[in-house]
Short mmCIF file of C-alpha atoms and ligand atoms in Angstrom, two decimals:
data_model
loop_
_atom_site.label_atom_id
_atom_site.label_comp_id
_atom_site.label_asym_id
_atom_site.label_seq_id
_atom_site.Cartn_x
_atom_site.Cartn_y
_atom_site.Cartn_z
CA MET F 217 -18.39 5.44 -2.66
CA PRO F 218 -18.23 8.70 -4.68
CA ASN F 219 -21.49 9.05 -6.58
CA GLN F 220 -20.95 11.99 -8.91
CA LYS F 221 -20.22 11.63 -12.61
CA ASN F 222 -16.97 13.60 -12.47
CA HIS F 223 -13.98 12.47 -10.44
CA LYS F 224 -11.30 15.12 -11.06
CA GLN F 225 -10.07 14.60 -7.51
CA ALA F 226 -8.95 11.06 -8.43
CA LEU F 227 -6.63 12.52 -11.03
CA GLU F 228 -4.59 14.90 -8.93
CA LEU F 229 -1.20 13.27 -9.51
CA PRO F 230 0.76 15.57 -11.88
CA ILE F 231 1.37 12.61 -14.23
CA PHE F 232 -2.32 12.63 -15.21
CA LYS F 233 -2.11 16.27 -16.30
CA ILE F 234 1.03 15.49 -18.31
CA ILE F 235 -0.61 12.53 -20.08
CA SER F 236 -3.66 14.69 -20.76
CA GLN F 237 -1.58 17.49 -22.33
CA VAL F 238 0.51 15.11 -24.44
CA ALA F 239 -2.62 13.26 -25.63
CA THR F 240 -4.21 16.59 -26.62
CA SER F 241 -1.10 17.56 -28.59
CA LEU F 242 -1.18 14.17 -30.36
CA GLN F 243 -4.91 14.64 -30.95
CA ILE F 244 -5.82 11.34 -29.38
CA ASP F 245 -8.15 10.55 -26.49
CA ALA F 246 -6.81 8.84 -23.37
CA TYR F 247 -8.40 7.28 -20.30
CA VAL F 248 -7.31 5.77 -17.01
CA ILE F 249 -8.87 2.34 -16.68
CA GLY F 250 -8.77 -0.82 -14.55
CA GLY F 251 -7.51 -1.33 -11.01
CA PHE F 252 -6.65 2.31 -10.30
CA VAL F 253 -10.22 3.46 -11.02
CA ARG F 254 -11.75 0.48 -9.20
CA ASP F 255 -9.66 1.01 -6.06
CA TYR F 256 -10.30 4.75 -6.06
CA LEU F 257 -14.07 4.22 -6.26
CA LEU F 258 -13.90 1.63 -3.53
CA GLN F 259 -11.89 4.13 -1.50
CA GLN F 260 -9.40 1.38 -0.85
CA GLN F 261 -6.47 2.67 1.15
CA VAL F 262 -3.99 0.71 -0.93
CA PRO F 263 -0.76 2.18 -2.24
CA VAL F 264 -0.92 2.79 -6.01
CA LYS F 265 1.48 0.36 -7.70
CA ASP F 266 0.33 0.58 -11.28
CA ILE F 267 -1.89 2.73 -13.45
CA ASP F 268 -3.36 1.58 -16.77
CA VAL F 269 -3.88 4.14 -19.51
CA VAL F 270 -5.78 3.36 -22.67
CA ALA F 271 -5.28 5.55 -25.74
CA ILE F 272 -7.71 5.69 -28.64
CA GLY F 273 -4.81 5.45 -31.04
CA ASP F 274 -1.17 4.54 -30.64
CA GLY F 275 -0.46 3.76 -26.96
CA ILE F 276 3.27 3.29 -27.56
CA GLU F 277 3.58 6.70 -29.22
CA LEU F 278 1.72 8.28 -26.29
CA ALA F 279 4.11 6.60 -23.82
CA ASN F 280 7.17 7.79 -25.76
CA GLN F 281 5.92 11.38 -25.89
CA VAL F 282 4.94 11.34 -22.18
CA ALA F 283 8.45 10.13 -21.31
CA LYS F 284 9.90 13.15 -23.12
CA SER F 285 7.97 15.44 -20.75
CA LEU F 286 9.38 13.63 -17.71
CA PRO F 287 12.93 13.75 -16.27
CA LEU F 288 15.63 12.85 -18.79
CA ASN F 289 16.33 9.33 -17.58
CA THR F 290 12.71 8.09 -17.90
CA LYS F 291 12.84 4.93 -19.99
CA VAL F 292 9.95 3.41 -21.87
CA GLN F 293 9.72 -0.36 -22.03
CA ILE F 294 7.92 -1.51 -25.14
CA PHE F 295 6.16 -4.87 -25.50
CA LYS F 296 5.64 -5.02 -29.26
CA THR F 297 3.65 -8.26 -29.34
CA TYR F 298 1.04 -6.80 -27.01
CA GLY F 299 1.21 -3.25 -28.38
CA THR F 300 1.84 -1.95 -24.88
CA ALA F 301 4.44 0.30 -23.28
CA MET F 302 5.40 0.97 -19.69
CA LEU F 303 7.29 3.69 -17.87
CA LEU F 304 8.07 4.22 -14.22
CA TYR F 305 6.89 7.40 -12.59
CA ASN F 306 7.84 7.89 -8.92
CA GLY F 307 7.88 4.13 -8.43
CA ILE F 308 4.46 3.69 -10.08
CA ALA F 309 4.30 1.60 -13.26
CA ILE F 310 2.27 3.47 -15.87
CA GLU F 311 1.11 1.11 -18.59
CA PHE F 312 -0.08 2.39 -21.95
CA VAL F 313 -2.13 0.47 -24.45
CA GLY F 314 -3.97 1.40 -27.62
CA ALA F 315 -7.70 0.60 -27.42
CA ARG F 316 -8.30 -2.68 -29.15
CA LYS F 317 -10.64 -5.44 -30.07
CA GLU F 318 -9.18 -8.80 -29.30
CA SER F 319 -9.86 -12.30 -30.28
CA TYR F 320 -8.10 -15.19 -28.60
CA GLN F 321 -7.00 -18.57 -29.93
CA THR F 322 -8.08 -21.72 -28.13
CA THR F 323 -4.50 -22.90 -27.56
CA SER F 324 -2.85 -19.76 -26.30
CA ARG F 325 -3.34 -16.66 -24.19
CA ASN F 326 -1.85 -14.49 -26.91
CA PRO F 327 -4.60 -12.52 -28.56
CA GLU F 328 -4.92 -11.35 -32.12
CA VAL F 329 -5.21 -7.60 -31.71
CA LYS F 330 -7.07 -5.05 -33.84
CA PRO F 331 -7.46 -1.32 -33.04
CA GLY F 332 -10.84 -0.42 -31.58
CA SER F 333 -12.90 2.22 -29.76
CA LEU F 334 -12.93 2.82 -26.00
CA GLU F 335 -16.10 0.77 -25.75
CA ASP F 336 -14.51 -2.12 -27.66
CA ASP F 337 -11.64 -2.00 -25.22
CA GLN F 338 -13.89 -1.92 -22.15
CA ASN F 339 -15.87 -4.78 -23.60
CA ARG F 340 -12.86 -7.06 -23.83
CA ARG F 341 -11.87 -6.54 -20.19
CA ASP F 342 -12.44 -9.09 -17.46
CA PHE F 343 -15.08 -7.60 -15.16
CA THR F 344 -17.42 -4.63 -15.26
CA MET F 345 -15.68 -3.18 -12.17
CA ASN F 346 -12.37 -3.30 -14.06
CA ALA F 347 -13.81 -1.75 -17.21
CA LEU F 348 -14.54 1.60 -15.54
CA ALA F 349 -12.60 4.45 -17.15
CA LEU F 350 -11.85 8.05 -16.17
CA SER F 351 -11.36 10.54 -18.97
CA LEU F 352 -8.04 12.34 -19.30
CA ASN F 353 -9.35 14.53 -22.12
CA THR F 354 -9.60 18.28 -21.59
CA SER F 355 -13.26 18.41 -22.67
CA ASN F 356 -14.45 16.03 -19.93
CA TYR F 357 -11.44 15.55 -17.62
CA GLY F 358 -12.35 13.21 -14.74
CA ASP F 359 -15.66 11.96 -16.20
CA LEU F 360 -16.49 8.36 -15.41
CA ILE F 361 -17.15 6.31 -18.52
CA ASP F 362 -19.19 3.31 -17.46
CA PRO F 363 -21.09 1.63 -20.29
CA PHE F 364 -21.58 -1.69 -18.43
CA ASN F 365 -22.85 -0.51 -15.04
CA GLY F 366 -19.56 -1.27 -13.33
CA LEU F 367 -20.29 1.30 -10.63
CA LYS F 368 -23.57 -0.40 -9.77
CA ASP F 369 -21.76 -3.75 -9.57
CA LEU F 370 -19.08 -2.25 -7.35
CA LYS F 371 -21.77 -0.93 -5.03
CA SER F 372 -23.52 -4.26 -4.85
CA LYS F 373 -20.16 -6.07 -4.52
CA ARG F 374 -20.85 -8.15 -7.59
CA ILE F 375 -18.25 -9.62 -9.91
CA ILE F 376 -19.59 -10.02 -13.41
CA THR F 377 -18.10 -9.97 -16.90
CA PRO F 378 -19.02 -7.28 -19.46
CA LEU F 379 -19.54 -9.92 -22.16
CA GLU F 380 -21.13 -13.32 -21.86
CA PRO F 381 -18.90 -14.99 -19.22
CA LYS F 382 -18.24 -18.03 -21.39
CA ILE F 383 -16.50 -15.75 -23.92
CA THR F 384 -14.57 -13.68 -21.36
CA PHE F 385 -13.22 -16.76 -19.54
CA SER F 386 -12.54 -18.76 -22.61
CA ASP F 387 -10.67 -15.75 -24.11
CA ASP F 388 -8.38 -15.67 -21.11
CA PRO F 389 -8.81 -18.45 -18.53
CA LEU F 390 -6.65 -16.63 -15.99
CA ARG F 391 -9.73 -14.49 -15.42
CA MET F 392 -11.45 -17.42 -13.69
CA LEU F 393 -8.78 -17.24 -11.02
CA ARG F 394 -8.91 -13.45 -11.00
CA ALA F 395 -12.66 -13.59 -10.31
CA ILE F 396 -12.04 -15.80 -7.30
CA ARG F 397 -9.08 -13.72 -6.16
CA PHE F 398 -11.13 -10.49 -6.30
CA ALA F 399 -14.00 -12.22 -4.47
CA SER F 400 -11.61 -13.24 -1.70
CA GLN F 401 -9.68 -9.96 -1.61
CA LEU F 402 -12.67 -7.60 -1.72
CA GLN F 403 -15.22 -9.92 -0.12
CA PHE F 404 -17.41 -9.69 -3.23
CA LYS F 405 -19.81 -12.26 -4.68
CA ILE F 406 -19.24 -13.79 -8.09
CA ASP F 407 -22.41 -13.66 -10.15
CA PRO F 408 -23.95 -17.17 -10.46
CA ILE F 409 -23.77 -17.04 -14.27
CA CYS F 410 -20.03 -16.42 -14.01
CA LEU F 411 -19.57 -19.16 -11.43
CA ASP F 412 -21.34 -21.54 -13.72
CA ALA F 413 -19.08 -20.52 -16.62
CA ILE F 414 -15.99 -21.05 -14.43
CA ASN F 415 -17.24 -24.53 -13.63
CA LYS F 416 -17.68 -25.32 -17.29
CA ASN F 417 -14.36 -23.83 -18.41
CA ALA F 418 -12.20 -24.90 -15.46
CA GLU F 419 -10.10 -27.28 -17.59
CA ARG F 420 -8.93 -24.30 -19.67
CA ILE F 421 -6.80 -23.17 -16.72
CA LYS F 422 -4.25 -25.66 -18.06
CA ILE F 423 -3.06 -23.20 -20.70
CA ILE F 424 -2.10 -20.64 -18.07
CA THR F 425 1.50 -20.49 -16.90
CA ASN F 426 2.26 -21.59 -13.36
CA GLU F 427 3.79 -18.21 -12.51
CA ARG F 428 0.50 -16.40 -13.20
CA ILE F 429 -1.46 -19.02 -11.27
CA VAL F 430 0.83 -18.66 -8.27
CA ASP F 431 0.49 -14.85 -8.44
CA GLU F 432 -3.25 -15.24 -8.00
CA LEU F 433 -2.91 -17.92 -5.30
CA ASN F 434 -0.59 -15.60 -3.39
CA LYS F 435 -3.18 -12.84 -3.58
CA ILE F 436 -5.90 -15.20 -2.33
CA LEU F 437 -3.60 -16.27 0.49
CA ALA F 438 -2.92 -12.62 1.33
CA SER F 439 -6.63 -11.84 1.71
CA LYS F 440 -8.27 -11.43 5.09
CA LYS F 441 -10.15 -14.73 5.00
CA PRO F 442 -8.36 -16.90 2.44
CA SER F 443 -10.73 -19.84 2.98
CA ASN F 444 -13.36 -17.90 0.98
CA GLY F 445 -11.10 -18.05 -2.07
CA PHE F 446 -10.10 -21.68 -1.57
CA LYS F 447 -13.71 -22.80 -1.13
CA LEU F 448 -14.57 -21.09 -4.41
CA LEU F 449 -11.57 -22.70 -6.10
CA HIS F 450 -12.77 -26.04 -4.80
CA HIS F 451 -16.42 -25.67 -5.76
CA THR F 452 -15.58 -24.54 -9.27
CA GLY F 453 -13.28 -27.52 -9.86
CA LEU F 454 -10.18 -25.33 -10.24
CA LEU F 455 -8.49 -26.48 -7.05
CA LYS F 456 -8.37 -30.10 -8.17
CA LEU F 457 -6.53 -28.98 -11.28
CA ILE F 458 -4.11 -26.65 -9.52
CA LEU F 459 -3.54 -28.21 -6.10
CA PRO F 460 -4.82 -31.81 -6.17
CA GLU F 461 -2.87 -32.47 -2.95
CA LEU F 462 -5.45 -30.35 -1.14
CA THR F 463 -8.61 -31.81 -2.63
CA ALA F 464 -7.25 -35.26 -1.75
CA LEU F 465 -7.74 -34.27 1.90
CA GLU F 466 -11.48 -33.82 1.56
CA GLY F 467 -13.94 -36.20 3.11
CA ILE F 468 -14.60 -38.15 6.25
CA GLU F 469 -14.33 -41.90 6.20
CA GLU F 470 -15.87 -44.15 8.75
CA VAL F 471 -14.85 -47.71 9.52
CA GLU F 472 -16.31 -49.68 12.41
CA GLY F 473 -17.82 -46.53 13.85
CA GLN F 474 -14.51 -44.67 13.86
CA SER F 475 -14.05 -41.61 11.70
CA HIS F 476 -11.38 -38.95 11.21
CA LYS F 477 -11.89 -35.23 10.67
CA ASP F 478 -12.22 -33.73 7.20
CA ASN F 479 -8.66 -32.58 6.72
CA PHE F 480 -9.50 -30.26 3.84
CA TYR F 481 -11.92 -28.12 5.83
CA HIS F 482 -9.66 -28.36 8.87
CA THR F 483 -6.82 -27.00 6.71
CA LEU F 484 -8.95 -24.05 5.63
CA GLU F 485 -9.72 -23.23 9.26
CA VAL F 486 -6.03 -23.37 10.15
CA LEU F 487 -5.33 -21.07 7.21
CA ASP F 488 -7.90 -18.51 8.39
CA ASN F 489 -6.55 -18.71 11.93
CA MET F 490 -3.07 -18.07 10.60
CA ALA F 491 -4.29 -15.17 8.46
CA ALA F 492 -5.84 -13.62 11.57
CA THR F 493 -2.48 -13.85 13.35
CA SER F 494 0.21 -13.10 10.80
CA ASP F 495 0.65 -11.39 7.43
CA ASP F 496 3.53 -13.65 6.51
CA LEU F 497 2.76 -15.23 3.13
CA TRP F 498 4.98 -18.27 3.75
CA LEU F 499 3.39 -19.06 7.09
CA ARG F 500 0.08 -19.04 5.22
CA TRP F 501 1.51 -21.43 2.61
CA ALA F 502 2.67 -23.66 5.47
CA ALA F 503 -0.82 -23.58 7.00
CA LEU F 504 -2.32 -24.48 3.62
CA LEU F 505 0.04 -27.40 3.08
CA HIS F 506 0.65 -28.63 6.63
CA ASP F 507 -1.56 -31.70 6.30
CA ILE F 508 -0.99 -32.70 2.65
CA GLY F 509 0.96 -35.75 3.77
CA LYS F 510 -2.19 -37.10 5.42
CA ALA F 511 -3.85 -38.34 2.23
CA PRO F 512 -1.04 -40.72 1.20
CA THR F 513 -0.32 -41.91 4.77
CA LYS F 514 -3.90 -42.52 5.91
CA LYS F 515 -4.49 -46.01 7.33
CA PHE F 516 -7.12 -47.75 9.36
CA SER F 517 -6.36 -50.57 11.72
CA LYS F 518 -8.59 -52.31 14.25
CA THR F 519 -6.13 -51.61 17.04
CA ASN F 520 -5.18 -48.00 16.36
CA GLY F 521 -8.14 -46.67 14.37
CA TRP F 522 -7.22 -43.97 11.83
CA THR F 523 -3.54 -43.06 11.68
CA PHE F 524 -1.41 -40.79 9.52
CA HIS F 525 2.02 -42.01 10.57
CA GLY F 526 4.89 -40.00 9.14
CA HIS F 527 2.56 -37.53 7.42
CA GLU F 528 4.78 -34.60 8.43
CA PHE F 529 7.82 -36.13 6.73
CA LYS F 530 5.83 -37.17 3.66
CA GLY F 531 4.16 -33.75 3.60
CA SER F 532 7.45 -31.85 3.68
CA LYS F 533 8.70 -33.89 0.70
CA MET F 534 5.45 -33.16 -1.14
CA VAL F 535 5.87 -29.44 -0.45
CA TYR F 536 9.12 -29.45 -2.37
CA GLN F 537 7.56 -31.27 -5.34
CA LEU F 538 4.58 -28.94 -5.31
CA PHE F 539 6.77 -25.81 -5.30
CA LYS F 540 8.82 -27.29 -8.13
CA ARG F 541 5.75 -28.14 -10.18
CA LEU F 542 4.31 -24.65 -9.76
CA LYS F 543 7.70 -23.06 -10.51
CA MET F 544 7.75 -21.40 -7.12
CA PRO F 545 11.04 -20.27 -5.57
CA LEU F 546 13.16 -23.25 -4.53
CA ASN F 547 15.12 -21.20 -2.01
CA ASP F 548 14.86 -20.43 1.68
CA LYS F 549 11.06 -19.99 1.27
CA VAL F 550 10.43 -23.62 0.31
CA LYS F 551 12.83 -24.70 3.06
CA PHE F 552 10.86 -22.65 5.57
CA VAL F 553 7.52 -24.15 4.51
CA GLN F 554 9.01 -27.66 4.54
CA LYS F 555 10.43 -27.09 8.00
CA ILE F 556 7.12 -25.91 9.46
CA VAL F 557 5.31 -28.89 7.86
CA LEU F 558 7.97 -31.33 9.06
CA MET F 559 7.95 -29.98 12.60
CA SER F 560 4.24 -29.20 12.77
CA SER F 561 3.50 -31.89 15.39
CA ARG F 562 6.57 -31.43 17.57
CA PRO F 563 5.25 -28.77 19.96
CA ILE F 564 2.00 -30.76 20.25
CA VAL F 565 3.84 -33.87 21.34
CA ILE F 566 5.94 -31.83 23.76
CA ALA F 567 2.86 -30.12 25.18
CA GLU F 568 1.72 -33.48 26.49
CA ALA F 569 4.80 -33.79 28.72
CA VAL F 570 6.91 -30.66 28.81
CA THR F 571 10.40 -31.87 29.68
CA ASP F 572 13.52 -29.70 29.60
CA SER F 573 15.32 -31.91 27.13
CA ALA F 574 12.39 -32.05 24.68
CA VAL F 575 12.15 -28.25 24.81
CA ARG F 576 15.91 -27.89 24.32
CA ARG F 577 15.70 -30.11 21.24
CA LEU F 578 12.75 -28.15 19.91
CA ILE F 579 14.66 -24.87 20.29
CA PHE F 580 17.72 -26.39 18.67
CA ASP F 581 15.87 -27.95 15.72
CA ALA F 582 13.52 -25.03 15.03
CA GLY F 583 16.29 -22.44 15.40
CA GLU F 584 15.20 -19.02 14.21
CA ASP F 585 11.83 -20.39 13.05
CA LEU F 586 10.65 -21.34 16.52
CA GLU F 587 8.21 -18.44 16.91
CA ALA F 588 6.76 -19.19 13.44
CA LEU F 589 6.34 -22.83 14.42
CA MET F 590 4.56 -21.94 17.64
CA LEU F 591 2.24 -19.60 15.74
CA HIS F 592 1.50 -22.42 13.31
CA CYS F 593 0.68 -24.86 16.12
CA GLU F 594 -1.59 -22.36 17.83
CA ALA F 595 -3.42 -21.78 14.52
CA ASP F 596 -3.74 -25.56 14.15
CA ILE F 597 -6.18 -25.77 17.10
CA THR F 598 -9.59 -26.01 15.47
CA THR F 599 -11.54 -28.06 17.98
CA LYS F 600 -15.06 -26.79 18.59
CA ASN F 601 -15.03 -28.17 22.11
CA PRO F 602 -14.30 -25.14 24.35
CA ARG F 603 -12.83 -27.27 27.13
CA ARG F 604 -10.37 -28.95 24.78
CA PHE F 605 -9.60 -25.68 23.02
CA LYS F 606 -8.60 -24.14 26.35
CA LYS F 607 -6.57 -27.19 27.27
CA TYR F 608 -4.54 -27.04 24.03
CA ARG F 609 -4.01 -23.28 24.31
CA ASP F 610 -2.88 -23.66 27.91
CA ASN F 611 -0.48 -26.45 26.94
CA PHE F 612 1.16 -24.27 24.30
CA ALA F 613 1.37 -21.40 26.79
CA LEU F 614 3.26 -23.81 29.02
CA VAL F 615 5.58 -24.80 26.18
CA ARG F 616 6.22 -21.10 25.47
CA GLN F 617 6.96 -20.49 29.15
CA LYS F 618 9.34 -23.43 29.22
CA ILE F 619 11.06 -22.24 26.04
CA LYS F 620 11.74 -18.89 27.75
CA GLU F 621 13.18 -20.57 30.83
CA VAL F 622 15.36 -23.02 28.93
CA GLU F 623 16.60 -20.32 26.56
CA THR F 624 17.66 -17.96 29.31
CA ARG F 625 19.44 -20.79 31.06
CA ASP F 626 20.91 -22.94 28.31
CA HIS F 627 21.28 -20.72 25.22
CA VAL F 628 20.63 -23.54 22.77
CA ARG F 629 19.09 -21.41 20.02
CA ASN F 630 21.68 -20.83 17.27
CA PHE F 631 23.73 -23.35 19.20
CA GLN F 632 27.48 -23.06 18.64
CA PRO F 633 29.33 -26.17 19.83
CA PRO F 634 31.50 -25.15 22.82
CA ILE F 635 34.24 -27.54 21.62
CA SER F 636 35.56 -27.19 18.08
CA GLY F 637 36.75 -30.00 15.81
CA GLU F 638 40.23 -28.44 15.88
CA LEU F 639 40.41 -28.69 19.66
CA ILE F 640 39.39 -32.35 19.52
CA MET F 641 42.11 -33.02 16.94
CA GLU F 642 44.70 -31.15 18.99
CA THR F 643 43.74 -32.84 22.25
CA PHE F 644 44.03 -36.36 20.86
CA SER F 645 46.62 -35.71 18.09
CA LEU F 646 44.14 -36.72 15.42
CA LYS F 647 44.10 -36.15 11.69
CA PRO F 648 40.61 -35.63 10.18
CA CYS F 649 38.67 -38.83 11.01
CA ARG F 650 35.27 -40.14 12.00
CA GLU F 651 36.01 -40.03 15.77
CA ILE F 652 35.97 -36.22 15.66
CA GLY F 653 32.36 -36.26 14.39
CA LEU F 654 31.42 -38.87 16.99
CA ILE F 655 32.77 -36.76 19.84
CA LYS F 656 31.17 -33.56 18.53
CA ASP F 657 27.78 -35.27 18.20
CA ALA F 658 28.09 -36.83 21.64
CA ILE F 659 28.78 -33.39 23.15
CA LYS F 660 25.77 -31.88 21.35
CA GLU F 661 23.53 -34.75 22.47
CA ALA F 662 24.74 -34.48 26.08
CA ILE F 663 23.94 -30.77 26.11
CA LEU F 664 20.50 -31.24 24.55
CA GLU F 665 19.73 -34.10 26.94
CA GLY F 666 20.77 -31.88 29.85
CA LYS F 667 23.57 -34.24 30.95
CA ILE F 668 26.07 -31.38 30.81
CA LYS F 669 25.73 -27.60 30.68
CA ASN F 670 26.23 -25.69 27.46
CA ASP F 671 29.63 -24.36 28.59
CA PHE F 672 33.28 -24.94 27.77
CA ASP F 673 34.51 -26.57 30.99
CA GLU F 674 31.79 -29.20 31.23
CA ALA F 675 32.03 -29.93 27.50
CA TYR F 676 35.84 -30.23 27.78
CA GLN F 677 35.62 -32.79 30.59
CA PHE F 678 32.95 -34.67 28.65
CA MET F 679 35.21 -34.71 25.57
CA LEU F 680 38.05 -36.24 27.61
CA LYS F 681 35.71 -38.95 28.91
CA LYS F 682 34.36 -39.70 25.46
CA GLY F 683 37.91 -39.80 24.01
CA LYS F 684 38.91 -42.30 26.67
CA ALA F 685 35.93 -44.47 25.85
CA LEU F 686 37.05 -44.43 22.21
CA ARG F 687 40.56 -45.42 23.38
CA LEU F 688 42.09 -42.15 22.21
CA LYS F 689 45.21 -40.89 23.93
CA LYS F 690 45.38 -37.34 25.27
CA THR F 691 48.57 -35.51 24.24
N1 LIG B 805 -7.35 -7.28 -17.37
C1 LIG B 805 -8.18 -8.16 -18.02
N2 LIG B 805 -7.90 -9.50 -18.03
C2 LIG B 805 -6.80 -9.96 -17.39
C3 LIG B 805 -5.94 -9.08 -16.72
C4 LIG B 805 -6.26 -7.74 -16.72
O1 LIG B 805 -9.18 -7.75 -18.58
N3 LIG B 805 -6.52 -11.25 -17.41
C5 LIG B 805 -7.65 -5.84 -17.43
C6 LIG B 805 -8.61 -5.37 -16.35
O2 LIG B 805 -9.33 -4.29 -16.87
C7 LIG B 805 -7.69 -4.92 -15.26
C8 LIG B 805 -6.57 -4.27 -16.04
O3 LIG B 805 -6.45 -5.09 -17.21
O4 LIG B 805 -8.29 -4.02 -14.37
C9 LIG B 805 -5.24 -4.21 -15.32
O5 LIG B 805 -4.83 -5.48 -14.95
P1 LIG B 805 -3.92 -5.78 -13.68
O6 LIG B 805 -2.99 -4.62 -13.46
O7 LIG B 805 -3.36 -7.13 -13.85
O8 LIG B 805 -4.96 -5.90 -12.49
P2 LIG B 805 -5.76 -4.82 -11.69
O9 LIG B 805 -7.20 -4.92 -12.07
O10 LIG B 805 -5.12 -3.49 -11.82
O11 LIG B 805 -5.71 -5.36 -10.21
P3 LIG B 805 -4.46 -5.77 -9.31
O12 LIG B 805 -3.47 -4.67 -9.43
O13 LIG B 805 -5.07 -5.95 -7.97
O14 LIG B 805 -3.99 -7.07 -9.89
#
């Protein structure tokens, strides 16, 4: 981590020079603050998406004047209620704000804003590591302004608020989630005083919009070891408020000496396994939610012990409700997660007896999501018994091998029926009627069962036979 007081080299983008010149001409001071400074000091190799600039004066005026020095079509977006302005520079969002003191209401995230000094502004920010500022002023260009020891906290990987945590979190409860997200993303520790304050203020998360909550959850899910974030969410009481379907999975029950695994901690292991395999956010959501149907379907009987019959079906329905509640996209993404949850046990069942027809059906039903489903099932192996672990891995390797064989031979993925409804109608002089569907389904079933090949001639002969059985006359 760079140790010196001056960090001119962080401010090499021409936009910083432009802001500096414009601020000088307006006779106001300006600083870069927040994530850009933090990530630079951490030497994070992340692409810069946004830069926050704080002006000791009118931030909107600064943004307007900066835009005038940029190409003609640079537009400034102004958010009057927040006193902020934003412009796009080479795909980077540059956000301007006038330094302020803020005080929040208990019922809303919208602060009452009063102009303030740089230190006031740093004080009202979420964490010391996000309150670090670099000067854009000609007299001390590149100097690090760090009144709260943010650099020391960055070095010791500590997340702590500049003010008393109770105030910072109660001012803006989203920050409780941000603390956990940063801890998961950067593998930092949240200071115990802050953790305690999160515990005490957890209920306040209720005033935060679902969209912002999901943004943070997505960032936790995108981190290298997402279980770290979810464990923190759980221990602070936030998870129960945001995703009660997950906390309902916690615990091991024992009846007559028979127990089941703790499905909450199992889920977190599956999630980490998935994160180690794939960057796909929706596969990670599927891993997180794959067992949520187990809480409402859990039963104990003397004959069968613990069962979770139909949990995949129940779970996939719950996924839809959960996405809807959190205002997440109800498009192909939710369908994908539902599909993985619904099919999550299929390859496991097949692995026990790998038959051609079961594999054909799996390929047909999973369609283009087959690889994702296999990845999910492989991530779902969490047994600590090395012998069993190897057995399950080997079984899936066998299923994969069989999938390859069946696919090359039978082409059932993206299955197009070899016989069309029109041909059935023509062959038996039919108007649209239920028999057409019956014949089409029977052909599909015969192909999947391996009774006939997936080709026109065999399907045509099969159609004639089926038509005869339905007492249809060939024309
Ligand atoms: N900030 C804050 N409280 C919030 C959100 C943001 O104090 N609830 C402040 C922090 O100083 C933060 C800065 O505003 O660094 C910019 O916020 P944002 O762009 O949302 O986050 P970054 O810290 O830049 O991090 P990331 O881009 O990873 O979200």
